[in-house]
mmCIF file with all atom_site columns, C-alpha atoms in Angstrom:
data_model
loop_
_atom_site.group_PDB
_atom_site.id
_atom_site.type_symbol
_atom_site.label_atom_id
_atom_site.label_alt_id
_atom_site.label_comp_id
_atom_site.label_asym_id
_atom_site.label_entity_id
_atom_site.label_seq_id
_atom_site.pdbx_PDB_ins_code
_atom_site.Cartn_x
_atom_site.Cartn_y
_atom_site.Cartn_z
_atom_site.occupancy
_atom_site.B_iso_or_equiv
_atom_site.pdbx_formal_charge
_atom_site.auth_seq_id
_atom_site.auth_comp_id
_atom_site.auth_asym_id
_atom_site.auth_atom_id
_atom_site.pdbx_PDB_model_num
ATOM 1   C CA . UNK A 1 1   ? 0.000   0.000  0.000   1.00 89.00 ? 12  UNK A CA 1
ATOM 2   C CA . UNK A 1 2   ? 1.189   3.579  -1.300  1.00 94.00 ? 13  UNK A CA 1
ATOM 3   C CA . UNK A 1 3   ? 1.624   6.214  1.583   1.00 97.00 ? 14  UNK A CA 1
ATOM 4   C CA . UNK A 1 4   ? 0.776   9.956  0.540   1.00 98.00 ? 15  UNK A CA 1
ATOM 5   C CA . UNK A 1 5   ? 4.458   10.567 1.991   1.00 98.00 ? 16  UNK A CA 1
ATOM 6   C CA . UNK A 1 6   ? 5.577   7.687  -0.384  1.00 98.00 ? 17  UNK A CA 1
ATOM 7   C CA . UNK A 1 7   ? 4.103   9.479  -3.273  1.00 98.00 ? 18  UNK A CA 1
ATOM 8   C CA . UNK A 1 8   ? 5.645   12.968 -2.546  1.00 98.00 ? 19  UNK A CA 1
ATOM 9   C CA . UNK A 1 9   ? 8.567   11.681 -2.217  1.00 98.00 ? 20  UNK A CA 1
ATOM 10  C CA . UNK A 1 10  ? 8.915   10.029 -5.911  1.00 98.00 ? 21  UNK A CA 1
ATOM 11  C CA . UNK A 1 11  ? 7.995   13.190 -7.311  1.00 98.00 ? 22  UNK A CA 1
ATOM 12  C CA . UNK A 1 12  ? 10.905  15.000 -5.881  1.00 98.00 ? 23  UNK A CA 1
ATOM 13  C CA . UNK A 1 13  ? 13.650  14.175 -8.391  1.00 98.00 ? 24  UNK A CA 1
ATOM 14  C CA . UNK A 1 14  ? 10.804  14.953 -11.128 1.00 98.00 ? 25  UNK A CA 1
ATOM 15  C CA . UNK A 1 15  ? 10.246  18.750 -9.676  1.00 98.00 ? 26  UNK A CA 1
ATOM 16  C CA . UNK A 1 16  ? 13.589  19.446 -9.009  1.00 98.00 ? 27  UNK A CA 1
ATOM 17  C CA . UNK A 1 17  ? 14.049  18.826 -13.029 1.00 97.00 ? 28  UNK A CA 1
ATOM 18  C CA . UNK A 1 18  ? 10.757  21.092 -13.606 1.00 98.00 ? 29  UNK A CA 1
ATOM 19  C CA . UNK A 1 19  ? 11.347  24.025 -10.874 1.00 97.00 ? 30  UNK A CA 1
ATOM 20  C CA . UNK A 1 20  ? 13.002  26.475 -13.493 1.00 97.00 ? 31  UNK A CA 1
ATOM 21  C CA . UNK A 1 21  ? 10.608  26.044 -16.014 1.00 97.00 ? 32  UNK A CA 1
ATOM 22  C CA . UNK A 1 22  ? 7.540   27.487 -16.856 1.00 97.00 ? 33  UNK A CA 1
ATOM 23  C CA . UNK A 1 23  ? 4.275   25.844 -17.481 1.00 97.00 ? 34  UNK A CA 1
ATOM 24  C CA . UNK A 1 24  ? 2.633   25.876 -21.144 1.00 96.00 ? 35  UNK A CA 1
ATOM 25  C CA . UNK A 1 25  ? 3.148   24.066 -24.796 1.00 96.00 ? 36  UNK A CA 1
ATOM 26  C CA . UNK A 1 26  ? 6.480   23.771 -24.804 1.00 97.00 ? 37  UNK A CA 1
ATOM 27  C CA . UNK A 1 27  ? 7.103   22.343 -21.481 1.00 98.00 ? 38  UNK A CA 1
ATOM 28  C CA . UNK A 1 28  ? 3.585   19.883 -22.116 1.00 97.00 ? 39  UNK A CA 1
ATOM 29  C CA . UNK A 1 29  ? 5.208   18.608 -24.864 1.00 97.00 ? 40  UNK A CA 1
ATOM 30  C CA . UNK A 1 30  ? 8.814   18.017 -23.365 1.00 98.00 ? 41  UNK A CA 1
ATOM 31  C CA . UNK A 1 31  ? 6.617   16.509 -20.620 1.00 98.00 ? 42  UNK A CA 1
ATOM 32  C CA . UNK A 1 32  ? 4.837   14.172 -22.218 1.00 98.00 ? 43  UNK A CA 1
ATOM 33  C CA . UNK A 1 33  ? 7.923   13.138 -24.584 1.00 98.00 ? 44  UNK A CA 1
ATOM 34  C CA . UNK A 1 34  ? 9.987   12.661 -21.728 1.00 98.00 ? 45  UNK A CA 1
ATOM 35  C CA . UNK A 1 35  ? 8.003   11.747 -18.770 1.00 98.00 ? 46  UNK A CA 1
ATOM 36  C CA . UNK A 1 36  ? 4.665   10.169 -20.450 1.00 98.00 ? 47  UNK A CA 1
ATOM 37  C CA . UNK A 1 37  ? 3.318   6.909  -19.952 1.00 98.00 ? 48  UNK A CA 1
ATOM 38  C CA . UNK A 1 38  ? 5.441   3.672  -20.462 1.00 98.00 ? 49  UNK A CA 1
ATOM 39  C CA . UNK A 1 39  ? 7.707   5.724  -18.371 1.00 98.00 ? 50  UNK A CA 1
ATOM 40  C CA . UNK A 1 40  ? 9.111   4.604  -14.801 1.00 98.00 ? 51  UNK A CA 1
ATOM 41  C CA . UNK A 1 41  ? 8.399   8.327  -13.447 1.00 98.00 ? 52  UNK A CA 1
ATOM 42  C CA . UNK A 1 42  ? 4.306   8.367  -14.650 1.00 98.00 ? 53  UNK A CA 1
ATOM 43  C CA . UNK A 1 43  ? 4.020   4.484  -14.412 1.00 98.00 ? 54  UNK A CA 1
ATOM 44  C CA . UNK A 1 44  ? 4.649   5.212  -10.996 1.00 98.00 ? 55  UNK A CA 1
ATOM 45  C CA . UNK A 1 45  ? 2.792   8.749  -9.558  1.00 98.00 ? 56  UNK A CA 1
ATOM 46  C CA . UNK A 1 46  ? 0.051   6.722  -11.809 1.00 98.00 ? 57  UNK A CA 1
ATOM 47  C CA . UNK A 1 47  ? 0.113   3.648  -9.946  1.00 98.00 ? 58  UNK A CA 1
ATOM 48  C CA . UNK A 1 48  ? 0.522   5.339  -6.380  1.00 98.00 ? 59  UNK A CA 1
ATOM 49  C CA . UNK A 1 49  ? -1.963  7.810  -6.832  1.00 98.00 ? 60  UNK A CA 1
ATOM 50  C CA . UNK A 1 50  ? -4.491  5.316  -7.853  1.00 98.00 ? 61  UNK A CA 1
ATOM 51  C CA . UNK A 1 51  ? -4.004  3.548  -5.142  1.00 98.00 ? 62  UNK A CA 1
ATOM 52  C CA . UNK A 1 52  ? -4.283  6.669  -3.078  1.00 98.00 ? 63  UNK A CA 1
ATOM 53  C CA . UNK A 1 53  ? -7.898  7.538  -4.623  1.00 98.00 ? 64  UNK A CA 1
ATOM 54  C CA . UNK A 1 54  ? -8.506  3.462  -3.496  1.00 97.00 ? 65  UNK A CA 1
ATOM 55  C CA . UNK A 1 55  ? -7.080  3.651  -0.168  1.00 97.00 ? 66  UNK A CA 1
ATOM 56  C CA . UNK A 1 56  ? -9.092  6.708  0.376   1.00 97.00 ? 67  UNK A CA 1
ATOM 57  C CA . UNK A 1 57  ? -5.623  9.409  1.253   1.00 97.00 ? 68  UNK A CA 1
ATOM 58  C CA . UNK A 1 58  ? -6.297  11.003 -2.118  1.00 98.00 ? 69  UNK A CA 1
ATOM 59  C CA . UNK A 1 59  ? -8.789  13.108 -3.887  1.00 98.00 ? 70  UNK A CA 1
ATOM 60  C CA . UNK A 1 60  ? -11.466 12.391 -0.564  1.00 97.00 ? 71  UNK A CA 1
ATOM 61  C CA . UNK A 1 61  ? -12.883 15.673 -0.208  1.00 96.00 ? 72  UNK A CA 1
ATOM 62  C CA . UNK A 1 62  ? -16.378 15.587 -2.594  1.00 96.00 ? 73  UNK A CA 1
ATOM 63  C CA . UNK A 1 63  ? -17.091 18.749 -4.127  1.00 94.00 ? 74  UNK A CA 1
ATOM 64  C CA . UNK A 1 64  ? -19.650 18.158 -6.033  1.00 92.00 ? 75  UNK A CA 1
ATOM 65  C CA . UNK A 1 65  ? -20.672 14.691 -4.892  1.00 93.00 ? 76  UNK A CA 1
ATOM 66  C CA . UNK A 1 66  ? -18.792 11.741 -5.339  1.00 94.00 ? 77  UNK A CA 1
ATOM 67  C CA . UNK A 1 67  ? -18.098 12.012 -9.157  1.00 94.00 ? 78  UNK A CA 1
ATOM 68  C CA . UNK A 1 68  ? -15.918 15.453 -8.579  1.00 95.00 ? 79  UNK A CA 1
ATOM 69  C CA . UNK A 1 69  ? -13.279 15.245 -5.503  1.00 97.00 ? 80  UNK A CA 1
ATOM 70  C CA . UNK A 1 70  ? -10.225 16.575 -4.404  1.00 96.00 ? 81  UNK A CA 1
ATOM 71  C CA . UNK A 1 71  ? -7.730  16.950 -1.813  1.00 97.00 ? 82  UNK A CA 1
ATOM 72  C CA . UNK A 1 72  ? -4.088  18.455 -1.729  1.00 97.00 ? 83  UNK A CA 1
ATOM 73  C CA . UNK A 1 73  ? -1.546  15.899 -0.467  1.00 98.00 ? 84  UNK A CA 1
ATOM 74  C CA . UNK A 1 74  ? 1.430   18.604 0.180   1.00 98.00 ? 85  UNK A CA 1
ATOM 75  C CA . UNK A 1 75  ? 1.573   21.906 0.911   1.00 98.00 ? 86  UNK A CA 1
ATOM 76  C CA . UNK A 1 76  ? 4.491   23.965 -1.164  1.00 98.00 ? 87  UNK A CA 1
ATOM 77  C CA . UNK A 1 77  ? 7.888   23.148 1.066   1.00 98.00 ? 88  UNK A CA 1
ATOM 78  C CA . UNK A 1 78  ? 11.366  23.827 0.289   1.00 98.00 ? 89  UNK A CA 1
ATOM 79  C CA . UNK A 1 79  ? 11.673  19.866 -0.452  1.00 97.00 ? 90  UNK A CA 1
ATOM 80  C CA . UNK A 1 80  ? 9.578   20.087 -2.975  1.00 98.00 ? 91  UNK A CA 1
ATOM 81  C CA . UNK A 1 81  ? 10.603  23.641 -4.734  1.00 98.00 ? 92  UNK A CA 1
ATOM 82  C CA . UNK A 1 82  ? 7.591   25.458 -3.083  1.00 98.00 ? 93  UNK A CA 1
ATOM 83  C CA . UNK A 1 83  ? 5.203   22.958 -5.482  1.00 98.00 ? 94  UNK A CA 1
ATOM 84  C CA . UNK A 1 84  ? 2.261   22.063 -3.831  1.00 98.00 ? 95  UNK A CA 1
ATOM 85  C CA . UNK A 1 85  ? 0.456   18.469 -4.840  1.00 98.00 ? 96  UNK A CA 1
ATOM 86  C CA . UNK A 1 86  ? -2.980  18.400 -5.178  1.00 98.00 ? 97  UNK A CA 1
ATOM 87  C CA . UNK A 1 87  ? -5.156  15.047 -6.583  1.00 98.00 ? 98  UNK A CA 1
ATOM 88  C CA . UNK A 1 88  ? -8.652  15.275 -8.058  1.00 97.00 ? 99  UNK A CA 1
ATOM 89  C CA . UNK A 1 89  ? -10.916 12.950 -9.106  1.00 98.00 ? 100 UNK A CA 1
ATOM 90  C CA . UNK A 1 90  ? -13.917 13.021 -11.965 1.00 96.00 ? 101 UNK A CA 1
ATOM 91  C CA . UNK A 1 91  ? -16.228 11.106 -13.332 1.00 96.00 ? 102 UNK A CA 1
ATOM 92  C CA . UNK A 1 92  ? -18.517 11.100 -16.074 1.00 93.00 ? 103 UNK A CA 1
ATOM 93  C CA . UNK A 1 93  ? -19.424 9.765  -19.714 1.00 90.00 ? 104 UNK A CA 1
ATOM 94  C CA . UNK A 1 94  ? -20.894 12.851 -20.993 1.00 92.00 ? 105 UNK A CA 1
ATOM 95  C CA . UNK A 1 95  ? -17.988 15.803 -20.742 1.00 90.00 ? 106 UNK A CA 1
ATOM 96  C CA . UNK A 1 96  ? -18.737 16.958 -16.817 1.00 91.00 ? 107 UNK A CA 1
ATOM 97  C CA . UNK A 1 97  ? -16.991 21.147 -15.490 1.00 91.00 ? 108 UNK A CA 1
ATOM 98  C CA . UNK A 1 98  ? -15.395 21.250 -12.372 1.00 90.00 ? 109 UNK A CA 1
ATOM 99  C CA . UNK A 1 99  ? -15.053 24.676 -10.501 1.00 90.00 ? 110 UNK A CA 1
ATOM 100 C CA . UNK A 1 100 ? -13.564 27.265 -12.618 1.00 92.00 ? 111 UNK A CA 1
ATOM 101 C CA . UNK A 1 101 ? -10.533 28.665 -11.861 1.00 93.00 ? 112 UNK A CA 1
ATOM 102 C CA . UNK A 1 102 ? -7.206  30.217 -12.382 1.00 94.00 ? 113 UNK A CA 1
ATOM 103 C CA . UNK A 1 103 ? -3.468  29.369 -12.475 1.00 94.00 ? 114 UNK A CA 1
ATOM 104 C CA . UNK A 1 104 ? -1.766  32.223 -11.240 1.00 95.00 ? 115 UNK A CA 1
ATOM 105 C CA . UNK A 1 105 ? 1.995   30.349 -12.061 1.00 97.00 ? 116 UNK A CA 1
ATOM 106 C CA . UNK A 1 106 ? 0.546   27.916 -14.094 1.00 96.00 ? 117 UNK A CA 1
ATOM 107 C CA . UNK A 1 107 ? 0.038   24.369 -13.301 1.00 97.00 ? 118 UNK A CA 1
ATOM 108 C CA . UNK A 1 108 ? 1.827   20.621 -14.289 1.00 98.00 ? 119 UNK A CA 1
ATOM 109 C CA . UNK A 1 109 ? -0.988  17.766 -14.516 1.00 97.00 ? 120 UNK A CA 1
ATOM 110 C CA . UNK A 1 110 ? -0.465  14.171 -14.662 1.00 98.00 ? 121 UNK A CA 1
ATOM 111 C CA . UNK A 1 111 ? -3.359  12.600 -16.111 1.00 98.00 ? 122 UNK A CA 1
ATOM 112 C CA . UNK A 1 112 ? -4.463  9.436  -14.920 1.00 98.00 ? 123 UNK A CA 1
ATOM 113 C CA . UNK A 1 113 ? -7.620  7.616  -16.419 1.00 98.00 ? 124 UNK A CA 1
ATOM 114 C CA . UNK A 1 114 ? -8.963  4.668  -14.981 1.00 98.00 ? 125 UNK A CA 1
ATOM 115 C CA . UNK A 1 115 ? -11.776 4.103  -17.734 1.00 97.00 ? 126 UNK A CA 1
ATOM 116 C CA . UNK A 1 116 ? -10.204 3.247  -20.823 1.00 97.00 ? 127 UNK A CA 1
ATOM 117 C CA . UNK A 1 117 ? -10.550 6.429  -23.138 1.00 97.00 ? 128 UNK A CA 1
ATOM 118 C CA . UNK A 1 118 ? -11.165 8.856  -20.544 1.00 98.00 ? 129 UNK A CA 1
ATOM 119 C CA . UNK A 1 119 ? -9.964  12.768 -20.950 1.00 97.00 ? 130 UNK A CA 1
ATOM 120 C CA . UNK A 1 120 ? -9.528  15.699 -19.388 1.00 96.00 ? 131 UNK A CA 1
ATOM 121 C CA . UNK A 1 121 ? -9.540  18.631 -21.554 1.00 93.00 ? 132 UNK A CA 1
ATOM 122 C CA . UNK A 1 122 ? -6.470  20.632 -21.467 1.00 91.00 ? 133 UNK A CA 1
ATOM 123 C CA . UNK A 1 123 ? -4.998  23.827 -23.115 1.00 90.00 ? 134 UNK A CA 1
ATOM 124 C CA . UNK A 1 124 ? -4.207  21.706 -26.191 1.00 91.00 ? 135 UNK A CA 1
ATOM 125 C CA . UNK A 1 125 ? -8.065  19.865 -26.398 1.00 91.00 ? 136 UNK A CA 1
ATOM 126 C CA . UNK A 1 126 ? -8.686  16.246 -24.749 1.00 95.00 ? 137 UNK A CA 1
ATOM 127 C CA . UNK A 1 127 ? -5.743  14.589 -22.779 1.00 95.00 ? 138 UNK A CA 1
ATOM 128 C CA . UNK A 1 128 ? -6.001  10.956 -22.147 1.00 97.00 ? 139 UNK A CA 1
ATOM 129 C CA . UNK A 1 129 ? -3.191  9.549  -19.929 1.00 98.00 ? 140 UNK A CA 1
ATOM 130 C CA . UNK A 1 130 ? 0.096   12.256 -19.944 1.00 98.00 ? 141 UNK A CA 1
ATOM 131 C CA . UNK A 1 131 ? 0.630   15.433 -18.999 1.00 98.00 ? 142 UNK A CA 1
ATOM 132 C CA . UNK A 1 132 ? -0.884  19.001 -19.365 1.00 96.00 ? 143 UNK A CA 1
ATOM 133 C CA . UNK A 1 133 ? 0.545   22.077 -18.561 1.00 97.00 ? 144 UNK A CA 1
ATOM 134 C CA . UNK A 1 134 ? -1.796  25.203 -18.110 1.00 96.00 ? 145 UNK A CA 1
ATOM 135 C CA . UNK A 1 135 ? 0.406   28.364 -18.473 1.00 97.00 ? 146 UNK A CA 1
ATOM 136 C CA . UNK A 1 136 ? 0.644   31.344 -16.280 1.00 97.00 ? 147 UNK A CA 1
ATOM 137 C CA . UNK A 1 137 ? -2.270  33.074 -16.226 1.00 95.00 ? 148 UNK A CA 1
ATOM 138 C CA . UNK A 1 138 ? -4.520  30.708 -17.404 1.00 94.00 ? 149 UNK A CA 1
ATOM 139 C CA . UNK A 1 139 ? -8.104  30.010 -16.216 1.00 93.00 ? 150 UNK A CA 1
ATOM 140 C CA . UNK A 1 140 ? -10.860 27.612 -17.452 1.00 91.00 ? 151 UNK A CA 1
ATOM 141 C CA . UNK A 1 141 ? -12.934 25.094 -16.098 1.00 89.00 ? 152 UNK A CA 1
ATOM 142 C CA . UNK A 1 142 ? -11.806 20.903 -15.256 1.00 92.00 ? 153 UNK A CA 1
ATOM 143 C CA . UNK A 1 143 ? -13.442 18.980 -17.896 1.00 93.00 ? 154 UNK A CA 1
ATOM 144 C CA . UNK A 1 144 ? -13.568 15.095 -18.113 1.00 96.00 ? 155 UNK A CA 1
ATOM 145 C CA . UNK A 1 145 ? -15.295 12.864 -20.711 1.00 97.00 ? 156 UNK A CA 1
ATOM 146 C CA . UNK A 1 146 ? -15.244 9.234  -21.279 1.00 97.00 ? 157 UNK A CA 1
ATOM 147 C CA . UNK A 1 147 ? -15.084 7.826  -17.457 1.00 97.00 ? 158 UNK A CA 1
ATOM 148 C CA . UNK A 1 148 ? -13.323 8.229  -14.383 1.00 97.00 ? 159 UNK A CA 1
ATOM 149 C CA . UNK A 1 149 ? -9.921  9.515  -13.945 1.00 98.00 ? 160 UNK A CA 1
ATOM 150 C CA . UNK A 1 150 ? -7.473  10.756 -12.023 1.00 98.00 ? 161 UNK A CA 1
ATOM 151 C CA . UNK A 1 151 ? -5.391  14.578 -12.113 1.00 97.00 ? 162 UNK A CA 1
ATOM 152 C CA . UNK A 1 152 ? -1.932  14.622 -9.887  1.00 98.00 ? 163 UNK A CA 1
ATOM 153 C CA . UNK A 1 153 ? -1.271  18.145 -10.441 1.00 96.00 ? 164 UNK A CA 1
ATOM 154 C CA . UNK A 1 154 ? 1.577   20.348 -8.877  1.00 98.00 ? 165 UNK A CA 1
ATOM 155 C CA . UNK A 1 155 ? 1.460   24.253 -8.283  1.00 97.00 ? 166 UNK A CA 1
ATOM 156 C CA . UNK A 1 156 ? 4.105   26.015 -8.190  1.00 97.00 ? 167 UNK A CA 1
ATOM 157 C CA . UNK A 1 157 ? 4.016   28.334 -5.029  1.00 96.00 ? 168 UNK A CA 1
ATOM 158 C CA . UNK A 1 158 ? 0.322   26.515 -4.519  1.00 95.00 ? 169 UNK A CA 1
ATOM 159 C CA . UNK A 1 159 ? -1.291  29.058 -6.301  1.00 95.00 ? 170 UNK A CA 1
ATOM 160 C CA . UNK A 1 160 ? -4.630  28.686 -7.860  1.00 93.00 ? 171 UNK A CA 1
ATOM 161 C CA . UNK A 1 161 ? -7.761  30.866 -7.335  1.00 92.00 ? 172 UNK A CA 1
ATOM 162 C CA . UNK A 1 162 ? -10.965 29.756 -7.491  1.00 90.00 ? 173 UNK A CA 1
ATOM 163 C CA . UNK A 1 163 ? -12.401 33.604 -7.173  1.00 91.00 ? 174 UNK A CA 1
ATOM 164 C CA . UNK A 1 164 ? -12.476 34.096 -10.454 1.00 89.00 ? 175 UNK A CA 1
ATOM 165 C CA . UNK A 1 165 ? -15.476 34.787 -13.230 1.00 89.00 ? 176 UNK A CA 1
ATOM 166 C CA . UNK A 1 166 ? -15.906 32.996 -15.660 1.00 88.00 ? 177 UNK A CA 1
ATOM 167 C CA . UNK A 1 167 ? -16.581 34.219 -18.986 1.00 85.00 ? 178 UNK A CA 1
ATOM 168 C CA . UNK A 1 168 ? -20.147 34.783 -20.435 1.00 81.00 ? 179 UNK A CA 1
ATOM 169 C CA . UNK A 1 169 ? -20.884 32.096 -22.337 1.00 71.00 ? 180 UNK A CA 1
#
């Protein structure tokens, strides 16, 4: 069984790699080339924070029932490069929003999908398992389709804001 402290832990070597750089489409690309799945470094966070979201450590807090939950694992520390770690879980066929919100620094997000051909939607359109990388700045709203799935996603300096307003639609 995976410990939350277990799972920070293997992600240190990975964000002292990604602490200079800043979040967007060139870094989700060098991401997902370097670190994507097949990989020892997301075969891993993968397989630990599913087991988190099992074990019930990870992405526990409902927020809008038990199909959209979160829960942040660490808070920024010097360990970590002032990244804090953050797990959510969604589920849902039919594409399903989250809270809107904003990425002040921008944000790294593992994607993890436990229902074959499930997606999140990133800054690039639907993500199945791999990385996204919302840059500074940025602001939209969580969206999965397809099933259940996990987001790992780091922060640098924890930032995210969830007062912001969305645009008229």
């Amino acid at each position: 069984m995976t410990t939350a402290q277990e799972l920070i832990d293997r992600g240190i070597p990975f964000l002292d790699q990604v602490k200079n750089r800043t979040a967007g489409g060139k870094l989700e690309t060098w991401l997902n080339q370097t670190y994507g799945p097949g990989t020892a470094l997301y075969d891993d966070l993968a397989r630990m924070i599913t087991e988190g979201v099992r074990d019930g450590w990870a992405a526990n807090i409902e927020v809008d029932g038990p199909r959209y939950r979160r829960s942040k694992i660490a808070e920024p520390a010097d360990a970590l490069n002032y990244f804090s770690v953050t797990a959510v879980y969604m589920d849902s066929v039919e594409p399903y929003r989250g809270q809107y919100h904003q990425h002040p620094y921008g944000e790294l997000n593992l994607v993890v999908p436990l229902t074959p051909g499930a997606e999140l939607m990133g800054p690039r359109g639907w993500q199945g398992p791999g990385w996204t990388a919302p840059a500074p700045g940025s602001h939209h709203y969580p969206e999965v389709r397809g099933g259940a799935l996990i987001a790992l996603f780091y922060l640098p300096a924890g930032r995210i804001s969830y007062d912001i307003t969305p645009p008229a639609a």
